[in-house]
PDB file of C-alpha atoms in Angstrom:
ATOM      1  CA  MET A   1      17.573 -29.049 -27.549  1.00 94.00           C
ATOM      2  CA  LEU A   2      20.440 -28.275 -25.165  1.00 96.00           C
ATOM      3  CA  ALA A   3      22.352 -31.418 -26.106  1.00 96.00           C
ATOM      4  CA  LEU A   4      22.013 -30.522 -29.777  1.00 97.00           C
ATOM      5  CA  ALA A   5      23.179 -26.935 -29.102  1.00 96.00           C
ATOM      6  CA  THR A   6      26.223 -28.262 -27.230  1.00 96.00           C
ATOM      7  CA  TRP A   7      27.099 -30.578 -30.107  1.00 96.00           C
ATOM      8  CA  LEU A   8      26.668 -27.794 -32.683  1.00 95.00           C
ATOM      9  CA  GLY A   9      28.904 -25.504 -30.621  1.00 95.00           C
ATOM     10  CA  GLN A  10      31.632 -28.138 -30.523  1.00 93.00           C
ATOM     11  CA  ARG A  11      31.367 -28.824 -34.267  1.00 91.00           C
ATOM     12  CA  PHE A  12      31.325 -25.108 -35.135  1.00 86.00           C
ATOM     13  CA  ALA A  13      34.556 -24.639 -33.189  1.00 81.00           C
ATOM     14  CA  SER A  14      36.629 -26.158 -36.001  1.00 75.00           C
ATOM     15  CA  ARG A  15      35.824 -23.095 -38.136  1.00 86.00           C
ATOM     16  CA  LEU A  16      37.067 -20.575 -35.540  1.00 91.00           C
ATOM     17  CA  LYS A  17      40.791 -21.031 -36.068  1.00 92.00           C
ATOM     18  CA  ARG A  18      41.844 -17.550 -34.872  1.00 92.00           C
ATOM     19  CA  ASP A  19      39.791 -17.749 -31.693  1.00 94.00           C
ATOM     20  CA  THR A  20      40.970 -21.287 -31.023  1.00 95.00           C
ATOM     21  CA  ARG A  21      44.608 -20.208 -31.324  1.00 94.00           C
ATOM     22  CA  ILE A  22      44.033 -17.436 -28.774  1.00 95.00           C
ATOM     23  CA  ALA A  23      42.165 -19.765 -26.421  1.00 96.00           C
ATOM     24  CA  VAL A  24      44.853 -22.446 -26.511  1.00 95.00           C
ATOM     25  CA  ALA A  25      47.602 -19.844 -26.003  1.00 95.00           C
ATOM     26  CA  GLN A  26      45.897 -18.420 -22.925  1.00 97.00           C
ATOM     27  CA  LEU A  27      45.105 -21.846 -21.476  1.00 97.00           C
ATOM     28  CA  SER A  28      48.797 -22.680 -21.844  1.00 95.00           C
ATOM     29  CA  VAL A  29      49.538 -19.767 -19.518  1.00 95.00           C
ATOM     30  CA  ALA A  30      46.704 -20.305 -17.034  1.00 97.00           C
ATOM     31  CA  PHE A  31      47.001 -24.108 -16.919  1.00 95.00           C
ATOM     32  CA  PRO A  32      50.478 -25.107 -18.149  1.00 93.00           C
ATOM     33  CA  GLY A  33      50.006 -28.652 -16.875  1.00 91.00           C
ATOM     34  CA  GLY A  34      46.896 -29.273 -18.960  1.00 91.00           C
ATOM     35  CA  ASP A  35      43.178 -29.451 -18.197  1.00 91.00           C
ATOM     36  CA  PRO A  36      42.723 -28.751 -14.439  1.00 92.00           C
ATOM     37  CA  ARG A  37      39.607 -30.948 -14.435  1.00 89.00           C
ATOM     38  CA  GLU A  38      41.842 -33.956 -15.085  1.00 84.00           C
ATOM     39  CA  ASP A  39      44.611 -33.049 -12.647  1.00 70.00           C
ATOM     40  CA  CYS A  40      45.065 -36.340 -10.810  1.00 67.00           C
ATOM     41  CA  GLY A  41      48.849 -36.280 -10.573  1.00 65.00           C
ATOM     42  CA  ALA A  42      49.473 -38.153 -13.811  1.00 66.00           C
ATOM     43  CA  PRO A  43      51.128 -36.230 -16.680  1.00 73.00           C
ATOM     44  CA  GLN A  44      48.809 -35.100 -19.485  1.00 79.00           C
ATOM     45  CA  ASP A  45      49.273 -34.602 -23.195  1.00 88.00           C
ATOM     46  CA  VAL A  46      49.060 -30.843 -22.649  1.00 90.00           C
ATOM     47  CA  GLY A  47      48.338 -29.808 -26.229  1.00 88.00           C
ATOM     48  CA  LYS A  48      45.645 -32.435 -26.646  1.00 92.00           C
ATOM     49  CA  SER A  49      44.000 -31.617 -23.311  1.00 93.00           C
ATOM     50  CA  HIS A  50      43.926 -27.870 -24.085  1.00 95.00           C
ATOM     51  CA  HIS A  51      42.279 -28.460 -27.465  1.00 93.00           C
ATOM     52  CA  ALA A  52      39.721 -30.778 -25.857  1.00 93.00           C
ATOM     53  CA  LEU A  53      38.995 -28.114 -23.245  1.00 95.00           C
ATOM     54  CA  VAL A  54      38.485 -25.510 -25.987  1.00 96.00           C
ATOM     55  CA  GLU A  55      36.014 -27.832 -27.715  1.00 95.00           C
ATOM     56  CA  ASP A  56      34.104 -28.158 -24.440  1.00 96.00           C
ATOM     57  CA  MET A  57      34.183 -24.355 -24.118  1.00 97.00           C
ATOM     58  CA  TYR A  58      32.464 -23.913 -27.487  1.00 97.00           C
ATOM     59  CA  GLY A  59      29.956 -26.570 -26.472  1.00 97.00           C
ATOM     60  CA  HIS A  60      29.230 -24.666 -23.267  1.00 97.00           C
ATOM     61  CA  PHE A  61      28.503 -21.431 -25.130  1.00 96.00           C
ATOM     62  CA  GLY A  62      26.318 -23.284 -27.623  1.00 96.00           C
ATOM     63  CA  GLU A  63      24.335 -24.681 -24.698  1.00 97.00           C
ATOM     64  CA  SER A  64      24.173 -21.258 -23.012  1.00 97.00           C
ATOM     65  CA  GLY A  65      22.785 -19.658 -26.172  1.00 94.00           C
ATOM     66  CA  ALA A  66      20.064 -22.295 -26.322  1.00 96.00           C
ATOM     67  CA  GLU A  67      19.243 -21.742 -22.646  1.00 95.00           C
ATOM     68  CA  LEU A  68      18.570 -18.077 -23.322  1.00 91.00           C
ATOM     69  CA  LEU A  69      16.202 -19.035 -26.138  1.00 90.00           C
ATOM     70  CA  MET A  70      14.220 -21.207 -23.698  1.00 90.00           C
ATOM     71  CA  ILE A  71      14.569 -18.922 -20.684  1.00 89.00           C
ATOM     72  CA  ASP A  72      10.828 -18.986 -20.106  1.00 87.00           C
ATOM     73  CA  ARG A  73      11.186 -22.676 -19.116  1.00 89.00           C
ATOM     74  CA  TYR A  74      13.229 -21.594 -16.080  1.00 92.00           C
ATOM     75  CA  PHE A  75      10.952 -18.849 -14.770  1.00 90.00           C
ATOM     76  CA  ASP A  76       7.222 -19.473 -14.456  1.00 88.00           C
ATOM     77  CA  GLN A  77       5.648 -16.023 -14.616  1.00 85.00           C
ATOM     78  CA  GLY A  78       2.329 -17.463 -13.440  1.00 87.00           C
ATOM     79  CA  ILE A  79       3.662 -17.966  -9.911  1.00 91.00           C
ATOM     80  CA  PRO A  80       2.835 -15.056  -7.517  1.00 89.00           C
ATOM     81  CA  LYS A  81       5.845 -12.850  -6.753  1.00 86.00           C
ATOM     82  CA  GLU A  82       5.763 -13.590  -3.035  1.00 84.00           C
ATOM     83  CA  LYS A  83       6.265 -17.316  -3.768  1.00 88.00           C
ATOM     84  CA  ARG A  84       9.001 -17.055  -6.379  1.00 88.00           C
ATOM     85  CA  ALA A  85      11.963 -17.277  -3.995  1.00 81.00           C
ATOM     86  CA  ASN A  86      11.386 -21.037  -3.719  1.00 83.00           C
ATOM     87  CA  ALA A  87      10.136 -21.565  -7.270  1.00 86.00           C
ATOM     88  CA  THR A  88      13.453 -21.913  -9.096  1.00 92.00           C
ATOM     89  CA  PRO A  89      14.401 -25.626  -8.942  1.00 93.00           C
ATOM     90  CA  ASN A  90      17.034 -25.223 -11.656  1.00 95.00           C
ATOM     91  CA  PHE A  91      19.122 -22.922  -9.443  1.00 96.00           C
ATOM     92  CA  ARG A  92      21.004 -23.296  -6.177  1.00 95.00           C
ATOM     93  CA  SER A  93      22.149 -20.093  -4.456  1.00 95.00           C
ATOM     94  CA  ILE A  94      25.034 -19.647  -2.031  1.00 95.00           C
ATOM     95  CA  GLY A  95      25.423 -16.428  -0.012  1.00 93.00           C
ATOM     96  CA  ASP A  96      21.962 -14.970  -0.558  1.00 89.00           C
ATOM     97  CA  ALA A  97      21.334 -14.012   3.072  1.00 91.00           C
ATOM     98  CA  GLU A  98      24.122 -11.420   3.369  1.00 94.00           C
ATOM     99  CA  PHE A  99      23.368 -10.082  -0.110  1.00 94.00           C
ATOM    100  CA  ASN A 100      19.655  -9.617   0.645  1.00 91.00           C
ATOM    101  CA  GLU A 101      20.488  -8.008   3.979  1.00 93.00           C
ATOM    102  CA  ALA A 102      22.623  -5.373   2.216  1.00 93.00           C
ATOM    103  CA  ILE A 103      19.884  -4.733  -0.366  1.00 92.00           C
ATOM    104  CA  ALA A 104      17.266  -4.296   2.377  1.00 91.00           C
ATOM    105  CA  LYS A 105      19.182  -1.298   3.772  1.00 90.00           C
ATOM    106  CA  ARG A 106      18.245   0.623   0.579  1.00 86.00           C
ATOM    107  CA  LYS A 107      21.639   2.319   0.294  1.00 87.00           C
ATOM    108  CA  GLY A 108      22.541   0.725  -3.026  1.00 91.00           C
ATOM    109  CA  VAL A 109      24.634  -2.356  -3.775  1.00 95.00           C
ATOM    110  CA  ILE A 110      27.172  -3.074  -6.501  1.00 96.00           C
ATOM    111  CA  ALA A 111      27.589  -6.644  -7.750  1.00 97.00           C
ATOM    112  CA  LEU A 112      30.683  -7.605  -9.741  1.00 98.00           C
ATOM    113  CA  SER A 113      30.232 -10.600 -11.998  1.00 97.00           C
ATOM    114  CA  GLY A 114      32.053 -12.173 -14.931  1.00 97.00           C
ATOM    115  CA  HIS A 115      31.561 -14.113 -18.158  1.00 97.00           C
ATOM    116  CA  LEU A 116      31.486 -17.439 -16.312  1.00 98.00           C
ATOM    117  CA  GLY A 117      28.705 -19.952 -16.893  1.00 98.00           C
ATOM    118  CA  CYS A 118      25.461 -18.793 -18.519  1.00 97.00           C
ATOM    119  CA  PHE A 119      25.970 -15.366 -16.962  1.00 95.00           C
ATOM    120  CA  GLU A 120      22.812 -13.762 -18.374  1.00 92.00           C
ATOM    121  CA  LEU A 121      20.797 -16.114 -16.156  1.00 95.00           C
ATOM    122  CA  ILE A 122      21.961 -14.374 -12.956  1.00 94.00           C
ATOM    123  CA  ALA A 123      20.110 -11.166 -13.797  1.00 93.00           C
ATOM    124  CA  ALA A 124      17.026 -13.090 -14.914  1.00 93.00           C
ATOM    125  CA  LEU A 125      17.009 -15.126 -11.695  1.00 94.00           C
ATOM    126  CA  GLU A 126      17.416 -12.161  -9.352  1.00 93.00           C
ATOM    127  CA  THR A 127      14.785  -9.992 -11.021  1.00 92.00           C
ATOM    128  CA  TYR A 128      12.372 -12.951 -11.073  1.00 93.00           C
ATOM    129  CA  ARG A 129      12.847 -13.180  -7.307  1.00 92.00           C
ATOM    130  CA  GLY A 130      12.009  -9.490  -6.938  1.00 90.00           C
ATOM    131  CA  MET A 131      15.303  -7.589  -7.133  1.00 91.00           C
ATOM    132  CA  THR A 132      15.467  -4.206  -8.902  1.00 91.00           C
ATOM    133  CA  LEU A 133      18.566  -4.503 -11.070  1.00 92.00           C
ATOM    134  CA  SER A 134      20.493  -2.484 -13.640  1.00 92.00           C
ATOM    135  CA  VAL A 135      23.325  -4.022 -15.660  1.00 92.00           C
ATOM    136  CA  VAL A 136      26.207  -1.853 -16.887  1.00 92.00           C
ATOM    137  CA  GLY A 137      27.938  -3.036 -20.040  1.00 86.00           C
ATOM    138  CA  ARG A 138      29.884  -2.047 -23.112  1.00 83.00           C
ATOM    139  CA  MET A 139      27.842  -1.393 -26.230  1.00 81.00           C
ATOM    140  CA  PRO A 140      28.333  -4.349 -28.638  1.00 78.00           C
ATOM    141  CA  ASN A 141      29.982  -3.657 -31.990  1.00 75.00           C
ATOM    142  CA  TYR A 142      26.808  -4.734 -33.768  1.00 79.00           C
ATOM    143  CA  PRO A 143      23.659  -2.594 -33.266  1.00 81.00           C
ATOM    144  CA  TRP A 144      21.386  -5.624 -33.779  1.00 82.00           C
ATOM    145  CA  LEU A 145      23.099  -7.414 -30.900  1.00 81.00           C
ATOM    146  CA  ALA A 146      22.661  -4.376 -28.633  1.00 82.00           C
ATOM    147  CA  ARG A 147      18.935  -4.290 -29.442  1.00 85.00           C
ATOM    148  CA  LEU A 148      18.630  -8.040 -28.863  1.00 83.00           C
ATOM    149  CA  LEU A 149      20.312  -7.844 -25.445  1.00 83.00           C
ATOM    150  CA  CYS A 150      18.208  -4.868 -24.353  1.00 85.00           C
ATOM    151  CA  GLU A 151      14.980  -6.582 -25.443  1.00 85.00           C
ATOM    152  CA  LEU A 152      15.946  -9.901 -23.843  1.00 82.00           C
ATOM    153  CA  ARG A 153      16.851  -8.289 -20.528  1.00 86.00           C
ATOM    154  CA  ALA A 154      13.804  -6.030 -20.568  1.00 85.00           C
ATOM    155  CA  GLU A 155      11.583  -9.116 -20.899  1.00 83.00           C
ATOM    156  CA  TYR A 156      12.737 -10.319 -17.506  1.00 82.00           C
ATOM    157  CA  GLY A 157      12.852  -6.869 -15.900  1.00 84.00           C
ATOM    158  CA  VAL A 158      16.521  -5.891 -16.161  1.00 87.00           C
ATOM    159  CA  LYS A 159      17.577  -2.378 -17.191  1.00 89.00           C
ATOM    160  CA  THR A 160      20.658  -2.121 -19.441  1.00 88.00           C
ATOM    161  CA  LEU A 161      22.981   0.861 -19.053  1.00 89.00           C
ATOM    162  CA  TRP A 162      25.514   1.143 -21.882  1.00 88.00           C
ATOM    163  CA  ARG A 163      28.801   2.720 -20.794  1.00 84.00           C
ATOM    164  CA  GLU A 164      28.913   4.730 -24.042  1.00 84.00           C
ATOM    165  CA  ASP A 165      25.617   6.478 -23.228  1.00 85.00           C
ATOM    166  CA  PRO A 166      26.289  10.073 -22.039  1.00 87.00           C
ATOM    167  CA  ALA A 167      23.596   9.551 -19.377  1.00 88.00           C
ATOM    168  CA  ALA A 168      25.107   6.287 -18.083  1.00 86.00           C
ATOM    169  CA  MET A 169      26.764   7.746 -14.987  1.00 89.00           C
ATOM    170  CA  ARG A 170      23.670   9.770 -14.113  1.00 91.00           C
ATOM    171  CA  ASN A 171      21.537   6.625 -14.358  1.00 90.00           C
ATOM    172  CA  ILE A 172      23.996   4.657 -12.215  1.00 91.00           C
ATOM    173  CA  MET A 173      23.910   7.355  -9.542  1.00 90.00           C
ATOM    174  CA  ARG A 174      20.108   7.426  -9.668  1.00 91.00           C
ATOM    175  CA  ALA A 175      19.956   3.654  -9.164  1.00 90.00           C
ATOM    176  CA  MET A 176      22.336   3.914  -6.204  1.00 87.00           C
ATOM    177  CA  THR A 177      20.328   6.733  -4.644  1.00 87.00           C
ATOM    178  CA  GLU A 178      17.139   4.692  -4.954  1.00 90.00           C
ATOM    179  CA  GLY A 179      18.759   1.718  -3.216  1.00 89.00           C
ATOM    180  CA  GLU A 180      18.894  -0.550  -6.259  1.00 92.00           C
ATOM    181  CA  VAL A 181      21.497  -3.106  -7.320  1.00 95.00           C
ATOM    182  CA  VAL A 182      23.915  -2.182 -10.098  1.00 95.00           C
ATOM    183  CA  ALA A 183      25.839  -5.053 -11.659  1.00 95.00           C
ATOM    184  CA  ALA A 184      28.656  -5.328 -14.170  1.00 95.00           C
ATOM    185  CA  LEU A 185      30.897  -7.962 -15.725  1.00 95.00           C
ATOM    186  CA  ILE A 186      34.440  -6.697 -15.221  1.00 96.00           C
ATOM    187  CA  ASP A 187      36.575  -9.661 -16.300  1.00 96.00           C
ATOM    188  CA  GLN A 188      37.411  -8.508 -19.822  1.00 93.00           C
ATOM    189  CA  ASP A 189      40.003  -6.207 -21.373  1.00 92.00           C
ATOM    190  CA  VAL A 190      38.080  -3.225 -22.786  1.00 89.00           C
ATOM    191  CA  LYS A 191      38.884   0.343 -23.808  1.00 87.00           C
ATOM    192  CA  LEU A 192      37.945   2.071 -20.552  1.00 86.00           C
ATOM    193  CA  ASP A 193      39.481   3.675 -17.491  1.00 89.00           C
ATOM    194  CA  ASN A 194      41.223   0.569 -16.157  1.00 92.00           C
ATOM    195  CA  GLU A 195      43.097  -0.623 -13.109  1.00 95.00           C
ATOM    196  CA  PHE A 196      45.485  -3.570 -13.267  1.00 96.00           C
ATOM    197  CA  ALA A 197      45.445  -6.617 -11.011  1.00 96.00           C
ATOM    198  CA  LYS A 198      46.838 -10.084 -11.521  1.00 95.00           C
ATOM    199  CA  PHE A 199      44.864 -12.766 -13.324  1.00 96.00           C
ATOM    200  CA  PHE A 200      46.632 -16.134 -13.149  1.00 97.00           C
ATOM    201  CA  GLY A 201      49.790 -14.310 -12.153  1.00 95.00           C
ATOM    202  CA  ILE A 202      49.826 -11.756 -15.000  1.00 96.00           C
ATOM    203  CA  PRO A 203      48.546  -8.146 -14.710  1.00 96.00           C
ATOM    204  CA  ALA A 204      45.186  -7.752 -16.446  1.00 96.00           C
ATOM    205  CA  ALA A 205      43.003  -4.685 -17.005  1.00 96.00           C
ATOM    206  CA  TYR A 206      39.773  -4.274 -15.035  1.00 96.00           C
ATOM    207  CA  PRO A 207      37.247  -1.428 -15.574  1.00 94.00           C
ATOM    208  CA  ARG A 208      37.522   0.685 -12.450  1.00 93.00           C
ATOM    209  CA  VAL A 209      34.559   3.108 -12.552  1.00 92.00           C
ATOM    210  CA  LEU A 210      32.009   1.082 -10.571  1.00 93.00           C
ATOM    211  CA  VAL A 211      34.554  -0.054  -7.999  1.00 96.00           C
ATOM    212  CA  SER A 212      35.830   3.504  -7.547  1.00 95.00           C
ATOM    213  CA  LEU A 213      32.223   4.681  -7.126  1.00 93.00           C
ATOM    214  CA  ALA A 214      31.638   2.071  -4.433  1.00 94.00           C
ATOM    215  CA  ILE A 215      34.744   3.178  -2.543  1.00 96.00           C
ATOM    216  CA  ALA A 216      33.895   6.873  -2.834  1.00 94.00           C
ATOM    217  CA  ARG A 217      30.374   6.311  -1.455  1.00 92.00           C
ATOM    218  CA  ASP A 218      31.258   3.362   0.820  1.00 93.00           C
ATOM    219  CA  ILE A 219      28.717   1.153  -0.954  1.00 94.00           C
ATOM    220  CA  PRO A 220      28.581  -2.606  -0.269  1.00 96.00           C
ATOM    221  CA  LEU A 221      30.384  -4.649  -2.919  1.00 97.00           C
ATOM    222  CA  PHE A 222      29.703  -8.285  -3.759  1.00 98.00           C
ATOM    223  CA  SER A 223      31.126 -10.745  -6.235  1.00 98.00           C
ATOM    224  CA  SER A 224      28.480 -12.905  -7.881  1.00 98.00           C
ATOM    225  CA  PHE A 225      29.222 -15.776 -10.275  1.00 98.00           C
ATOM    226  CA  ILE A 226      27.156 -18.524 -11.858  1.00 98.00           C
ATOM    227  CA  TYR A 227      28.283 -21.896 -13.153  1.00 98.00           C
ATOM    228  CA  ARG A 228      26.537 -24.920 -14.606  1.00 98.00           C
ATOM    229  CA  GLU A 229      26.724 -27.913 -12.301  1.00 96.00           C
ATOM    230  CA  SER A 230      24.940 -30.220 -14.730  1.00 96.00           C
ATOM    231  CA  ARG A 231      22.441 -29.839 -17.549  1.00 95.00           C
ATOM    232  CA  MET A 232      19.816 -27.261 -16.548  1.00 95.00           C
ATOM    233  CA  GLN A 233      21.251 -27.049 -13.028  1.00 97.00           C
ATOM    234  CA  HIS A 234      23.059 -23.833 -12.105  1.00 98.00           C
ATOM    235  CA  VAL A 235      24.766 -22.559  -8.971  1.00 98.00           C
ATOM    236  CA  VAL A 236      25.017 -18.840  -8.076  1.00 97.00           C
ATOM    237  CA  VAL A 237      27.750 -17.921  -5.583  1.00 98.00           C
ATOM    238  CA  THR A 238      27.498 -14.426  -4.050  1.00 97.00           C
ATOM    239  CA  GLU A 239      30.079 -13.195  -1.543  1.00 97.00           C
ATOM    240  CA  LEU A 240      30.704  -9.891   0.189  1.00 97.00           C
ATOM    241  CA  ILE A 241      33.956  -8.146  -0.728  1.00 98.00           C
ATOM    242  CA  GLU A 242      35.155  -6.557   2.476  1.00 96.00           C
ATOM    243  CA  TYR A 243      37.167  -3.355   2.113  1.00 96.00           C
ATOM    244  CA  ASP A 244      38.074  -0.189   3.988  1.00 96.00           C
ATOM    245  CA  ALA A 245      36.946   2.855   2.006  1.00 95.00           C
ATOM    246  CA  LYS A 246      39.682   4.927   3.716  1.00 95.00           C
ATOM    247  CA  ASP A 247      42.444   2.556   2.615  1.00 96.00           C
ATOM    248  CA  PRO A 248      44.380   4.100  -0.321  1.00 95.00           C
ATOM    249  CA  ASN A 249      44.895   0.574  -1.671  1.00 96.00           C
ATOM    250  CA  ALA A 250      41.202  -0.347  -1.498  1.00 97.00           C
ATOM    251  CA  LEU A 251      40.805  -0.534  -5.287  1.00 97.00           C
ATOM    252  CA  GLU A 252      43.694  -2.969  -5.707  1.00 96.00           C
ATOM    253  CA  ILE A 253      42.520  -5.092  -2.753  1.00 97.00           C
ATOM    254  CA  ILE A 254      38.982  -5.360  -4.133  1.00 98.00           C
ATOM    255  CA  LEU A 255      40.196  -6.426  -7.573  1.00 97.00           C
ATOM    256  CA  GLU A 256      42.571  -8.973  -6.092  1.00 97.00           C
ATOM    257  CA  ILE A 257      39.719 -10.536  -4.081  1.00 97.00           C
ATOM    258  CA  TYR A 258      37.427 -10.538  -7.110  1.00 98.00           C
ATOM    259  CA  GLY A 259      40.123 -12.040  -9.345  1.00 97.00           C
ATOM    260  CA  SER A 260      41.079 -14.758  -6.873  1.00 97.00           C
ATOM    261  CA  ARG A 261      37.436 -15.872  -6.545  1.00 98.00           C
ATOM    262  CA  LEU A 262      37.013 -16.023 -10.317  1.00 98.00           C
ATOM    263  CA  GLU A 263      40.276 -17.973 -10.681  1.00 97.00           C
ATOM    264  CA  ALA A 264      39.158 -20.513  -8.070  1.00 97.00           C
ATOM    265  CA  LEU A 265      35.973 -21.222 -10.040  1.00 98.00           C
ATOM    266  CA  LEU A 266      37.839 -21.360 -13.352  1.00 98.00           C
ATOM    267  CA  LYS A 267      40.060 -24.102 -11.959  1.00 96.00           C
ATOM    268  CA  GLN A 268      36.898 -26.167 -11.428  1.00 96.00           C
ATOM    269  CA  TYR A 269      34.920 -25.089 -14.512  1.00 98.00           C
ATOM    270  CA  PRO A 270      37.500 -23.833 -17.050  1.00 98.00           C
ATOM    271  CA  GLU A 271      35.287 -24.701 -20.024  1.00 98.00           C
ATOM    272  CA  GLN A 272      32.657 -22.172 -18.908  1.00 98.00           C
ATOM    273  CA  TRP A 273      34.675 -19.018 -19.638  1.00 98.00           C
ATOM    274  CA  PRO A 274      35.467 -17.380 -23.052  1.00 97.00           C
ATOM    275  CA  TRP A 275      39.181 -18.126 -23.411  1.00 97.00           C
ATOM    276  CA  TRP A 276      39.158 -16.637 -26.925  1.00 95.00           C
ATOM    277  CA  HIS A 277      38.978 -13.187 -25.311  1.00 95.00           C
ATOM    278  CA  ARG A 278      42.469 -11.650 -25.149  1.00 95.00           C
ATOM    279  CA  ARG A 279      42.501 -11.131 -21.399  1.00 96.00           C
ATOM    280  CA  TRP A 280      46.068  -9.812 -21.150  1.00 95.00           C
ATOM    281  CA  ARG A 281      46.019  -7.590 -24.234  1.00 93.00           C
ATOM    282  CA  ARG A 282      46.704  -4.347 -22.359  1.00 93.00           C
ATOM    283  CA  ARG A 283      49.719  -3.927 -20.130  1.00 92.00           C
ATOM    284  CA  PRO A 284      50.382  -1.595 -17.186  1.00 93.00           C
ATOM    285  CA  ASP A 285      52.196   1.728 -17.569  1.00 90.00           C
ATOM    286  CA  ILE A 286      51.256   2.206 -21.244  1.00 92.00           C
ATOM    287  CA  ASP A 287      49.058   5.113 -22.335  1.00 89.00           C
ATOM    288  CA  TYR A 288      47.140   3.536 -25.205  1.00 89.00           C
ATOM    289  CA  LYS A 289      45.520   6.849 -26.135  1.00 87.00           C
ATOM    290  CA  GLU A 290      48.929   8.308 -26.895  1.00 90.00           C
ATOM    291  CA  SER A 291      50.373   5.043 -28.207  1.00 91.00           C
ATOM    292  CA  PRO A 292      47.560   3.040 -29.848  1.00 89.00           C
ATOM    293  CA  GLU A 293      50.157   1.066 -31.800  1.00 90.00           C
ATOM    294  CA  ALA A 294      51.262  -0.520 -28.498  1.00 91.00           C
ATOM    295  CA  LEU A 295      48.034  -2.524 -28.376  1.00 90.00           C
ATOM    296  CA  LEU A 296      49.114  -6.004 -29.412  1.00 86.00           C
ATOM    297  CA  SER A 297      47.815  -7.482 -32.658  1.00 87.00           C
ATOM    298  CA  THR A 298      46.408 -10.991 -32.607  1.00 87.00           C
ATOM    299  CA  ASN A 299      49.629 -12.499 -33.964  1.00 86.00           C
ATOM    300  CA  ASP A 300      51.823 -10.542 -31.530  1.00 87.00           C
ATOM    301  CA  TYR A 301      49.528 -11.520 -28.706  1.00 85.00           C
TER     302      TYR A 301
END
């Protein structure tokens, strides 16, 4: 099933000409020498290697979609909760001890993730192991997709907090007060209160609300990413982001650490990230509320 989904994703890619153009353009900036997976010192046919990487990217997301349809194969609900920590053979975790130690203090934890790997599996894995988790996200443009995501996450015990909900901040604060984990994917350019930090050497917009909340309340911050090591074998890497809440540059430092960790993984698994997303669409020092026309069109981008 997963092999078929990968193949279908690769074949479907030929129809997505606009998205492919964006993906190739951004890969040309991030990896000007070609596919970093093939970087062995010999020169590459850069254009050919970027297009091959994009095909692999579509295959990855086809496979990830199929994995979510068969998510029950990963998590056996018949196993008692106290035994589930060692009942996930399809996953290997790095950095769990420090993360669990912070959670045990019941002061709240914020986890910053990204659209790397089959990212929905992180929340499913952690809640299966017993974590109380809320995920903050932007409401999709399509109501049916929002309902699907909420229902899917609710099935494995994850609460979804849409940023557009007037009660979102109140629910985030409640989760923090009750010592829960609040997670968000912050590696995309969205219409929010943003802070800029470099992504492959170019300033990129990052939603700042959760990070600013962590600094204001001196809440532990972690980066947490997942990537596919091989078929049905995933690795979750969770690392503490150390910061000084009294440092006026704390926000910038946190985003730089987060971005550098994501970049390091993208150099190893570049096909597992959505390069069709216009990551550098917004630029610093432009008020897009006052000047919406400054937001680059696809062709300008």
